[in-house]
Amino acid sequence: MILSTLDLKPIIDLTDEQFYQLCRANPDLKFERNTDGKITIMSPTGGETGNRNFEIGTEFGIWNRQAKLGVCFDSSTCFKLPNGANRSPDVAWIAQDRWDTLTPQQKEIFPPIAPDFVLELMSPTDALEATQAKLHEYLENGVKLGWLINRKTRRVEIYRLGQPVEVLDNPSQLFGEDVLPGFVLDLAIVW
């Protein structure tokens, strides 16, 4: 899914505002930025991955409307993590009380907060090691629960704050545990 990585540091050290403006000026491109300031340009997903992302996001949206416990985000949302990286998980969720601590301005730009939950759905062109590193980065920045779903291998990696990674082979459901109380993802929509 990565098209290219740019290192602009030798020329300019982009501020958060400049990075935000770069993203706004290029709406057809999806950018992420790591802690070293390197910018990754992401390609759009293909039809199958895009459909699965939509179906998964729909499940989260329905659950969240009923539970009224927080705020859901799609892959277009870029978060400014505490370590300085800018990341866009495929699905993210933040508890309402944490979201409410942000100012209206912070909510409007790239929110300076780590989500409570993130989900990454592997695209055929994604590198497993790079995506696993991203999940570890999320945890290091305070994410409580993360799911890495690999459709090709039918494997799910569950990342929990302060715990070893759990690997599930061909599970039929995933549970939101205490982070997403009552949420169940039926993986039939993914496989």
JSON list of C-alpha atoms in Angstrom, two decimals:
[
{"chain": "A", "resi": 1, "resn": "MET", "atom": "CA", "xyz": [0.00, 0.00, 0.00]},
{"chain": "A", "resi": 2, "resn": "ILE", "atom": "CA", "xyz": [2.99, 2.34, 0.38]},
{"chain": "A", "resi": 3, "resn": "LEU", "atom": "CA", "xyz": [3.76, 4.25, -2.78]},
{"chain": "A", "resi": 4, "resn": "SER", "atom": "CA", "xyz": [6.81, 6.11, -1.60]},
{"chain": "A", "resi": 5, "resn": "THR", "atom": "CA", "xyz": [8.58, 7.54, 1.42]},
{"chain": "A", "resi": 6, "resn": "LEU", "atom": "CA", "xyz": [9.91, 11.09, 1.43]},
{"chain": "A", "resi": 7, "resn": "ASP", "atom": "CA", "xyz": [12.59, 12.45, 3.73]},
{"chain": "A", "resi": 8, "resn": "LEU", "atom": "CA", "xyz": [12.25, 16.22, 3.66]},
{"chain": "A", "resi": 9, "resn": "LYS", "atom": "CA", "xyz": [14.39, 16.80, 6.79]},
{"chain": "A", "resi": 10, "resn": "PRO", "atom": "CA", "xyz": [17.49, 17.81, 4.81]},
{"chain": "A", "resi": 11, "resn": "ILE", "atom": "CA", "xyz": [15.40, 20.59, 3.24]},
{"chain": "A", "resi": 12, "resn": "ILE", "atom": "CA", "xyz": [12.72, 21.43, 5.79]},
{"chain": "A", "resi": 13, "resn": "ASP", "atom": "CA", "xyz": [11.52, 20.19, 9.16]},
{"chain": "A", "resi": 14, "resn": "LEU", "atom": "CA", "xyz": [7.75, 20.43, 8.67]},
{"chain": "A", "resi": 15, "resn": "THR", "atom": "CA", "xyz": [5.77, 21.76, 11.60]},
{"chain": "A", "resi": 16, "resn": "ASP", "atom": "CA", "xyz": [2.48, 20.08, 12.47]},
{"chain": "A", "resi": 17, "resn": "GLU", "atom": "CA", "xyz": [0.65, 22.94, 10.74]},
{"chain": "A", "resi": 18, "resn": "GLN", "atom": "CA", "xyz": [2.77, 22.61, 7.59]},
{"chain": "A", "resi": 19, "resn": "PHE", "atom": "CA", "xyz": [2.19, 18.84, 7.48]},
{"chain": "A", "resi": 20, "resn": "TYR", "atom": "CA", "xyz": [-1.55, 19.45, 7.90]},
{"chain": "A", "resi": 21, "resn": "GLN", "atom": "CA", "xyz": [-1.50, 21.98, 5.05]},
{"chain": "A", "resi": 22, "resn": "LEU", "atom": "CA", "xyz": [0.48, 19.57, 2.84]},
{"chain": "A", "resi": 23, "resn": "CYS", "atom": "CA", "xyz": [-2.23, 16.95, 3.38]},
{"chain": "A", "resi": 24, "resn": "ARG", "atom": "CA", "xyz": [-5.02, 19.47, 2.73]},
{"chain": "A", "resi": 25, "resn": "ALA", "atom": "CA", "xyz": [-3.34, 20.71, -0.45]},
{"chain": "A", "resi": 26, "resn": "ASN", "atom": "CA", "xyz": [-3.13, 17.14, -1.80]},
{"chain": "A", "resi": 27, "resn": "PRO", "atom": "CA", "xyz": [-6.52, 15.59, -0.98]},
{"chain": "A", "resi": 28, "resn": "ASP", "atom": "CA", "xyz": [-6.08, 12.78, -3.51]},
{"chain": "A", "resi": 29, "resn": "LEU", "atom": "CA", "xyz": [-3.08, 11.43, -1.59]},
{"chain": "A", "resi": 30, "resn": "LYS", "atom": "CA", "xyz": [-2.98, 9.79, 1.83]},
{"chain": "A", "resi": 31, "resn": "PHE", "atom": "CA", "xyz": [0.02, 10.67, 3.98]},
{"chain": "A", "resi": 32, "resn": "GLU", "atom": "CA", "xyz": [1.43, 9.31, 7.22]},
{"chain": "A", "resi": 33, "resn": "ARG", "atom": "CA", "xyz": [4.49, 10.67, 9.03]},
{"chain": "A", "resi": 34, "resn": "ASN", "atom": "CA", "xyz": [6.78, 8.70, 11.33]},
{"chain": "A", "resi": 35, "resn": "THR", "atom": "CA", "xyz": [8.63, 9.98, 14.41]},
{"chain": "A", "resi": 36, "resn": "ASP", "atom": "CA", "xyz": [11.69, 10.82, 12.27]},
{"chain": "A", "resi": 37, "resn": "GLY", "atom": "CA", "xyz": [9.55, 13.12, 10.11]},
{"chain": "A", "resi": 38, "resn": "LYS", "atom": "CA", "xyz": [9.65, 10.84, 7.07]},
{"chain": "A", "resi": 39, "resn": "ILE", "atom": "CA", "xyz": [6.44, 11.05, 5.07]},
{"chain": "A", "resi": 40, "resn": "THR", "atom": "CA", "xyz": [4.86, 7.94, 3.62]},
{"chain": "A", "resi": 41, "resn": "ILE", "atom": "CA", "xyz": [2.54, 8.32, 0.65]},
{"chain": "A", "resi": 42, "resn": "MET", "atom": "CA", "xyz": [-0.09, 5.59, 0.71]},
{"chain": "A", "resi": 43, "resn": "SER", "atom": "CA", "xyz": [-1.88, 4.27, -2.35]},
{"chain": "A", "resi": 44, "resn": "PRO", "atom": "CA", "xyz": [-5.64, 3.80, -2.43]},
{"chain": "A", "resi": 45, "resn": "THR", "atom": "CA", "xyz": [-6.95, 0.34, -1.56]},
{"chain": "A", "resi": 46, "resn": "GLY", "atom": "CA", "xyz": [-8.33, -2.04, -4.15]},
{"chain": "A", "resi": 47, "resn": "GLY", "atom": "CA", "xyz": [-11.98, -2.96, -4.39]},
{"chain": "A", "resi": 48, "resn": "GLU", "atom": "CA", "xyz": [-11.90, -6.04, -2.15]},
{"chain": "A", "resi": 49, "resn": "THR", "atom": "CA", "xyz": [-9.99, -4.32, 0.67]},
{"chain": "A", "resi": 50, "resn": "GLY", "atom": "CA", "xyz": [-12.08, -1.16, 0.33]},
{"chain": "A", "resi": 51, "resn": "ASN", "atom": "CA", "xyz": [-15.28, -3.19, 0.58]},
{"chain": "A", "resi": 52, "resn": "ARG", "atom": "CA", "xyz": [-14.07, -5.07, 3.67]},
{"chain": "A", "resi": 53, "resn": "ASN", "atom": "CA", "xyz": [-12.98, -1.79, 5.30]},
{"chain": "A", "resi": 54, "resn": "PHE", "atom": "CA", "xyz": [-16.44, -0.35, 4.65]},
{"chain": "A", "resi": 55, "resn": "GLU", "atom": "CA", "xyz": [-18.22, -3.42, 6.05]},
{"chain": "A", "resi": 56, "resn": "ILE", "atom": "CA", "xyz": [-16.03, -3.44, 9.17]},
{"chain": "A", "resi": 57, "resn": "GLY", "atom": "CA", "xyz": [-16.52, 0.30, 9.68]},
{"chain": "A", "resi": 58, "resn": "THR", "atom": "CA", "xyz": [-20.28, -0.13, 9.32]},
{"chain": "A", "resi": 59, "resn": "GLU", "atom": "CA", "xyz": [-20.27, -2.73, 12.12]},
{"chain": "A", "resi": 60, "resn": "PHE", "atom": "CA", "xyz": [-18.39, -0.34, 14.39]},
{"chain": "A", "resi": 61, "resn": "GLY", "atom": "CA", "xyz": [-20.73, 2.52, 13.52]},
{"chain": "A", "resi": 62, "resn": "ILE", "atom": "CA", "xyz": [-23.85, 0.50, 14.32]},
{"chain": "A", "resi": 63, "resn": "TRP", "atom": "CA", "xyz": [-22.40, -0.69, 17.62]},
{"chain": "A", "resi": 64, "resn": "ASN", "atom": "CA", "xyz": [-21.25, 2.82, 18.56]},
{"chain": "A", "resi": 65, "resn": "ARG", "atom": "CA", "xyz": [-24.63, 4.40, 17.82]},
{"chain": "A", "resi": 66, "resn": "GLN", "atom": "CA", "xyz": [-26.28, 1.89, 20.12]},
{"chain": "A", "resi": 67, "resn": "ALA", "atom": "CA", "xyz": [-23.63, 1.90, 22.87]},
{"chain": "A", "resi": 68, "resn": "LYS", "atom": "CA", "xyz": [-23.07, 5.69, 22.82]},
{"chain": "A", "resi": 69, "resn": "LEU", "atom": "CA", "xyz": [-19.67, 5.23, 24.46]},
{"chain": "A", "resi": 70, "resn": "GLY", "atom": "CA", "xyz": [-17.35, 7.06, 22.09]},
{"chain": "A", "resi": 71, "resn": "VAL", "atom": "CA", "xyz": [-16.46, 8.24, 18.62]},
{"chain": "A", "resi": 72, "resn": "CYS", "atom": "CA", "xyz": [-15.55, 6.12, 15.55]},
{"chain": "A", "resi": 73, "resn": "PHE", "atom": "CA", "xyz": [-13.16, 7.10, 12.78]},
{"chain": "A", "resi": 74, "resn": "ASP", "atom": "CA", "xyz": [-12.38, 5.75, 9.32]},
{"chain": "A", "resi": 75, "resn": "SER", "atom": "CA", "xyz": [-9.05, 5.44, 7.52]},
{"chain": "A", "resi": 76, "resn": "SER", "atom": "CA", "xyz": [-9.23, 9.04, 6.31]},
{"chain": "A", "resi": 77, "resn": "THR", "atom": "CA", "xyz": [-8.59, 10.29, 9.85]},
{"chain": "A", "resi": 78, "resn": "CYS", "atom": "CA", "xyz": [-5.00, 11.10, 10.73]},
{"chain": "A", "resi": 79, "resn": "PHE", "atom": "CA", "xyz": [-4.08, 11.16, 14.44]},
{"chain": "A", "resi": 80, "resn": "LYS", "atom": "CA", "xyz": [-1.10, 13.01, 15.92]},
{"chain": "A", "resi": 81, "resn": "LEU", "atom": "CA", "xyz": [0.31, 10.43, 18.34]},
{"chain": "A", "resi": 82, "resn": "PRO", "atom": "CA", "xyz": [2.18, 11.44, 21.52]},
{"chain": "A", "resi": 83, "resn": "ASN", "atom": "CA", "xyz": [5.49, 10.31, 19.94]},
{"chain": "A", "resi": 84, "resn": "GLY", "atom": "CA", "xyz": [5.00, 12.86, 17.13]},
{"chain": "A", "resi": 85, "resn": "ALA", "atom": "CA", "xyz": [3.98, 10.39, 14.40]},
{"chain": "A", "resi": 86, "resn": "ASN", "atom": "CA", "xyz": [0.87, 10.97, 12.28]},
{"chain": "A", "resi": 87, "resn": "ARG", "atom": "CA", "xyz": [-1.03, 7.72, 11.67]},
{"chain": "A", "resi": 88, "resn": "SER", "atom": "CA", "xyz": [-4.28, 6.74, 9.96]},
{"chain": "A", "resi": 89, "resn": "PRO", "atom": "CA", "xyz": [-5.58, 3.34, 11.12]},
{"chain": "A", "resi": 90, "resn": "ASP", "atom": "CA", "xyz": [-8.27, 1.68, 9.01]},
{"chain": "A", "resi": 91, "resn": "VAL", "atom": "CA", "xyz": [-10.71, 1.93, 11.92]},
{"chain": "A", "resi": 92, "resn": "ALA", "atom": "CA", "xyz": [-10.23, 3.80, 15.19]},
{"chain": "A", "resi": 93, "resn": "TRP", "atom": "CA", "xyz": [-12.36, 4.47, 18.26]},
{"chain": "A", "resi": 94, "resn": "ILE", "atom": "CA", "xyz": [-11.94, 6.89, 21.17]},
{"chain": "A", "resi": 95, "resn": "ALA", "atom": "CA", "xyz": [-13.94, 6.84, 24.41]},
{"chain": "A", "resi": 96, "resn": "GLN", "atom": "CA", "xyz": [-16.25, 9.86, 24.63]},
{"chain": "A", "resi": 97, "resn": "ASP", "atom": "CA", "xyz": [-14.73, 11.23, 27.85]},
{"chain": "A", "resi": 98, "resn": "ARG", "atom": "CA", "xyz": [-11.25, 11.27, 26.26]},
{"chain": "A", "resi": 99, "resn": "TRP", "atom": "CA", "xyz": [-12.54, 12.81, 23.01]},
{"chain": "A", "resi": 100, "resn": "ASP", "atom": "CA", "xyz": [-14.30, 15.52, 25.02]},
{"chain": "A", "resi": 101, "resn": "THR", "atom": "CA", "xyz": [-10.95, 16.65, 26.50]},
{"chain": "A", "resi": 102, "resn": "LEU", "atom": "CA", "xyz": [-9.93, 17.99, 23.08]},
{"chain": "A", "resi": 103, "resn": "THR", "atom": "CA", "xyz": [-10.75, 21.53, 22.02]},
{"chain": "A", "resi": 104, "resn": "PRO", "atom": "CA", "xyz": [-12.95, 22.12, 18.96]},
{"chain": "A", "resi": 105, "resn": "GLN", "atom": "CA", "xyz": [-9.81, 23.20, 17.06]},
{"chain": "A", "resi": 106, "resn": "GLN", "atom": "CA", "xyz": [-7.96, 19.98, 17.99]},
{"chain": "A", "resi": 107, "resn": "LYS", "atom": "CA", "xyz": [-10.93, 17.91, 16.84]},
{"chain": "A", "resi": 108, "resn": "GLU", "atom": "CA", "xyz": [-11.00, 19.72, 13.50]},
{"chain": "A", "resi": 109, "resn": "ILE", "atom": "CA", "xyz": [-7.36, 19.08, 12.53]},
{"chain": "A", "resi": 110, "resn": "PHE", "atom": "CA", "xyz": [-5.34, 15.91, 13.10]},
{"chain": "A", "resi": 111, "resn": "PRO", "atom": "CA", "xyz": [-6.50, 15.10, 16.64]},
{"chain": "A", "resi": 112, "resn": "PRO", "atom": "CA", "xyz": [-3.53, 15.04, 19.04]},
{"chain": "A", "resi": 113, "resn": "ILE", "atom": "CA", "xyz": [-4.60, 11.85, 20.78]},
{"chain": "A", "resi": 114, "resn": "ALA", "atom": "CA", "xyz": [-4.00, 8.13, 20.54]},
{"chain": "A", "resi": 115, "resn": "PRO", "atom": "CA", "xyz": [-7.20, 6.18, 19.95]},
{"chain": "A", "resi": 116, "resn": "ASP", "atom": "CA", "xyz": [-8.32, 3.63, 22.53]},
{"chain": "A", "resi": 117, "resn": "PHE", "atom": "CA", "xyz": [-8.80, 1.06, 19.76]},
{"chain": "A", "resi": 118, "resn": "VAL", "atom": "CA", "xyz": [-7.31, 0.64, 16.28]},
{"chain": "A", "resi": 119, "resn": "LEU", "atom": "CA", "xyz": [-7.80, -1.87, 13.49]},
{"chain": "A", "resi": 120, "resn": "GLU", "atom": "CA", "xyz": [-5.52, -2.47, 10.53]},
{"chain": "A", "resi": 121, "resn": "LEU", "atom": "CA", "xyz": [-6.80, -4.63, 7.66]},
{"chain": "A", "resi": 122, "resn": "MET", "atom": "CA", "xyz": [-3.93, -5.92, 5.54]},
{"chain": "A", "resi": 123, "resn": "SER", "atom": "CA", "xyz": [-4.09, -5.06, 1.84]},
{"chain": "A", "resi": 124, "resn": "PRO", "atom": "CA", "xyz": [-2.41, -7.47, -0.58]},
{"chain": "A", "resi": 125, "resn": "THR", "atom": "CA", "xyz": [0.46, -5.01, -1.02]},
{"chain": "A", "resi": 126, "resn": "ASP", "atom": "CA", "xyz": [0.99, -4.28, 2.72]},
{"chain": "A", "resi": 127, "resn": "ALA", "atom": "CA", "xyz": [4.19, -5.54, 4.32]},
{"chain": "A", "resi": 128, "resn": "LEU", "atom": "CA", "xyz": [3.40, -7.60, 7.41]},
{"chain": "A", "resi": 129, "resn": "GLU", "atom": "CA", "xyz": [6.44, -6.46, 9.39]},
{"chain": "A", "resi": 130, "resn": "ALA", "atom": "CA", "xyz": [5.72, -2.78, 8.74]},
{"chain": "A", "resi": 131, "resn": "THR", "atom": "CA", "xyz": [2.08, -3.19, 9.78]},
{"chain": "A", "resi": 132, "resn": "GLN", "atom": "CA", "xyz": [3.08, -5.09, 12.93]},
{"chain": "A", "resi": 133, "resn": "ALA", "atom": "CA", "xyz": [5.52, -2.29, 13.77]},
{"chain": "A", "resi": 134, "resn": "LYS", "atom": "CA", "xyz": [2.67, 0.19, 13.37]},
{"chain": "A", "resi": 135, "resn": "LEU", "atom": "CA", "xyz": [0.54, -1.80, 15.85]},
{"chain": "A", "resi": 136, "resn": "HIS", "atom": "CA", "xyz": [3.41, -1.83, 18.35]},
{"chain": "A", "resi": 137, "resn": "GLU", "atom": "CA", "xyz": [3.78, 1.93, 17.87]},
{"chain": "A", "resi": 138, "resn": "TYR", "atom": "CA", "xyz": [0.08, 2.39, 18.62]},
{"chain": "A", "resi": 139, "resn": "LEU", "atom": "CA", "xyz": [0.47, 0.50, 21.91]},
{"chain": "A", "resi": 140, "resn": "GLU", "atom": "CA", "xyz": [3.57, 2.50, 22.84]},
{"chain": "A", "resi": 141, "resn": "ASN", "atom": "CA", "xyz": [1.45, 5.62, 22.44]},
{"chain": "A", "resi": 142, "resn": "GLY", "atom": "CA", "xyz": [-1.40, 4.46, 24.68]},
{"chain": "A", "resi": 143, "resn": "VAL", "atom": "CA", "xyz": [-3.75, 2.48, 22.43]},
{"chain": "A", "resi": 144, "resn": "LYS", "atom": "CA", "xyz": [-5.41, -0.14, 24.64]},
{"chain": "A", "resi": 145, "resn": "LEU", "atom": "CA", "xyz": [-6.51, -2.67, 22.00]},
{"chain": "A", "resi": 146, "resn": "GLY", "atom": "CA", "xyz": [-5.49, -3.23, 18.40]},
{"chain": "A", "resi": 147, "resn": "TRP", "atom": "CA", "xyz": [-6.44, -5.81, 15.78]},
{"chain": "A", "resi": 148, "resn": "LEU", "atom": "CA", "xyz": [-4.32, -6.69, 12.77]},
{"chain": "A", "resi": 149, "resn": "ILE", "atom": "CA", "xyz": [-6.44, -8.68, 10.33]},
{"chain": "A", "resi": 150, "resn": "ASN", "atom": "CA", "xyz": [-4.73, -10.57, 7.52]},
{"chain": "A", "resi": 151, "resn": "ARG", "atom": "CA", "xyz": [-7.35, -11.80, 5.03]},
{"chain": "A", "resi": 152, "resn": "LYS", "atom": "CA", "xyz": [-4.83, -13.73, 2.96]},
{"chain": "A", "resi": 153, "resn": "THR", "atom": "CA", "xyz": [-3.73, -15.97, 5.85]},
{"chain": "A", "resi": 154, "resn": "ARG", "atom": "CA", "xyz": [-7.02, -15.72, 7.80]},
{"chain": "A", "resi": 155, "resn": "ARG", "atom": "CA", "xyz": [-4.96, -14.74, 10.80]},
{"chain": "A", "resi": 156, "resn": "VAL", "atom": "CA", "xyz": [-5.69, -12.07, 13.41]},
{"chain": "A", "resi": 157, "resn": "GLU", "atom": "CA", "xyz": [-3.14, -10.57, 15.75]},
{"chain": "A", "resi": 158, "resn": "ILE", "atom": "CA", "xyz": [-4.57, -9.01, 18.89]},
{"chain": "A", "resi": 159, "resn": "TYR", "atom": "CA", "xyz": [-2.48, -6.30, 20.53]},
{"chain": "A", "resi": 160, "resn": "ARG", "atom": "CA", "xyz": [-3.27, -5.36, 24.13]},
{"chain": "A", "resi": 161, "resn": "LEU", "atom": "CA", "xyz": [-1.54, -2.72, 26.20]},
{"chain": "A", "resi": 162, "resn": "GLY", "atom": "CA", "xyz": [1.01, -4.38, 28.50]},
{"chain": "A", "resi": 163, "resn": "GLN", "atom": "CA", "xyz": [0.45, -7.92, 27.16]},
{"chain": "A", "resi": 164, "resn": "PRO", "atom": "CA", "xyz": [2.05, -10.18, 24.56]},
{"chain": "A", "resi": 165, "resn": "VAL", "atom": "CA", "xyz": [0.48, -10.34, 21.11]},
{"chain": "A", "resi": 166, "resn": "GLU", "atom": "CA", "xyz": [-2.17, -13.05, 20.74]},
{"chain": "A", "resi": 167, "resn": "VAL", "atom": "CA", "xyz": [-2.42, -14.75, 17.34]},
{"chain": "A", "resi": 168, "resn": "LEU", "atom": "CA", "xyz": [-5.68, -16.39, 16.21]},
{"chain": "A", "resi": 169, "resn": "ASP", "atom": "CA", "xyz": [-5.90, -18.65, 13.17]},
{"chain": "A", "resi": 170, "resn": "ASN", "atom": "CA", "xyz": [-9.17, -18.39, 11.24]},
{"chain": "A", "resi": 171, "resn": "PRO", "atom": "CA", "xyz": [-11.34, -17.03, 14.05]},
{"chain": "A", "resi": 172, "resn": "SER", "atom": "CA", "xyz": [-15.04, -16.58, 13.40]},
{"chain": "A", "resi": 173, "resn": "GLN", "atom": "CA", "xyz": [-15.50, -13.61, 15.74]},
{"chain": "A", "resi": 174, "resn": "LEU", "atom": "CA", "xyz": [-13.52, -10.93, 17.57]},
{"chain": "A", "resi": 175, "resn": "PHE", "atom": "CA", "xyz": [-14.67, -9.41, 20.83]},
{"chain": "A", "resi": 176, "resn": "GLY", "atom": "CA", "xyz": [-14.17, -5.83, 21.97]},
{"chain": "A", "resi": 177, "resn": "GLU", "atom": "CA", "xyz": [-13.35, -6.90, 25.52]},
{"chain": "A", "resi": 178, "resn": "ASP", "atom": "CA", "xyz": [-13.42, -4.13, 28.13]},
{"chain": "A", "resi": 179, "resn": "VAL", "atom": "CA", "xyz": [-12.30, -1.48, 25.60]},
{"chain": "A", "resi": 180, "resn": "LEU", "atom": "CA", "xyz": [-15.35, -1.91, 23.33]},
{"chain": "A", "resi": 181, "resn": "PRO", "atom": "CA", "xyz": [-17.90, -3.46, 25.70]},
{"chain": "A", "resi": 182, "resn": "GLY", "atom": "CA", "xyz": [-20.44, -5.63, 23.91]},
{"chain": "A", "resi": 183, "resn": "PHE", "atom": "CA", "xyz": [-18.85, -5.26, 20.48]},
{"chain": "A", "resi": 184, "resn": "VAL", "atom": "CA", "xyz": [-18.52, -8.44, 18.41]},
{"chain": "A", "resi": 185, "resn": "LEU", "atom": "CA", "xyz": [-17.10, -8.49, 14.89]},
{"chain": "A", "resi": 186, "resn": "ASP", "atom": "CA", "xyz": [-18.35, -11.41, 12.80]},
{"chain": "A", "resi": 187, "resn": "LEU", "atom": "CA", "xyz": [-15.40, -12.20, 10.55]},
{"chain": "A", "resi": 188, "resn": "ALA", "atom": "CA", "xyz": [-17.63, -13.71, 7.87]},
{"chain": "A", "resi": 189, "resn": "ILE", "atom": "CA", "xyz": [-17.75, -10.18, 6.40]},
{"chain": "A", "resi": 190, "resn": "VAL", "atom": "CA", "xyz": [-13.94, -10.16, 6.21]},
{"chain": "A", "resi": 191, "resn": "TRP", "atom": "CA", "xyz": [-13.05, -13.65, 5.00]}
]
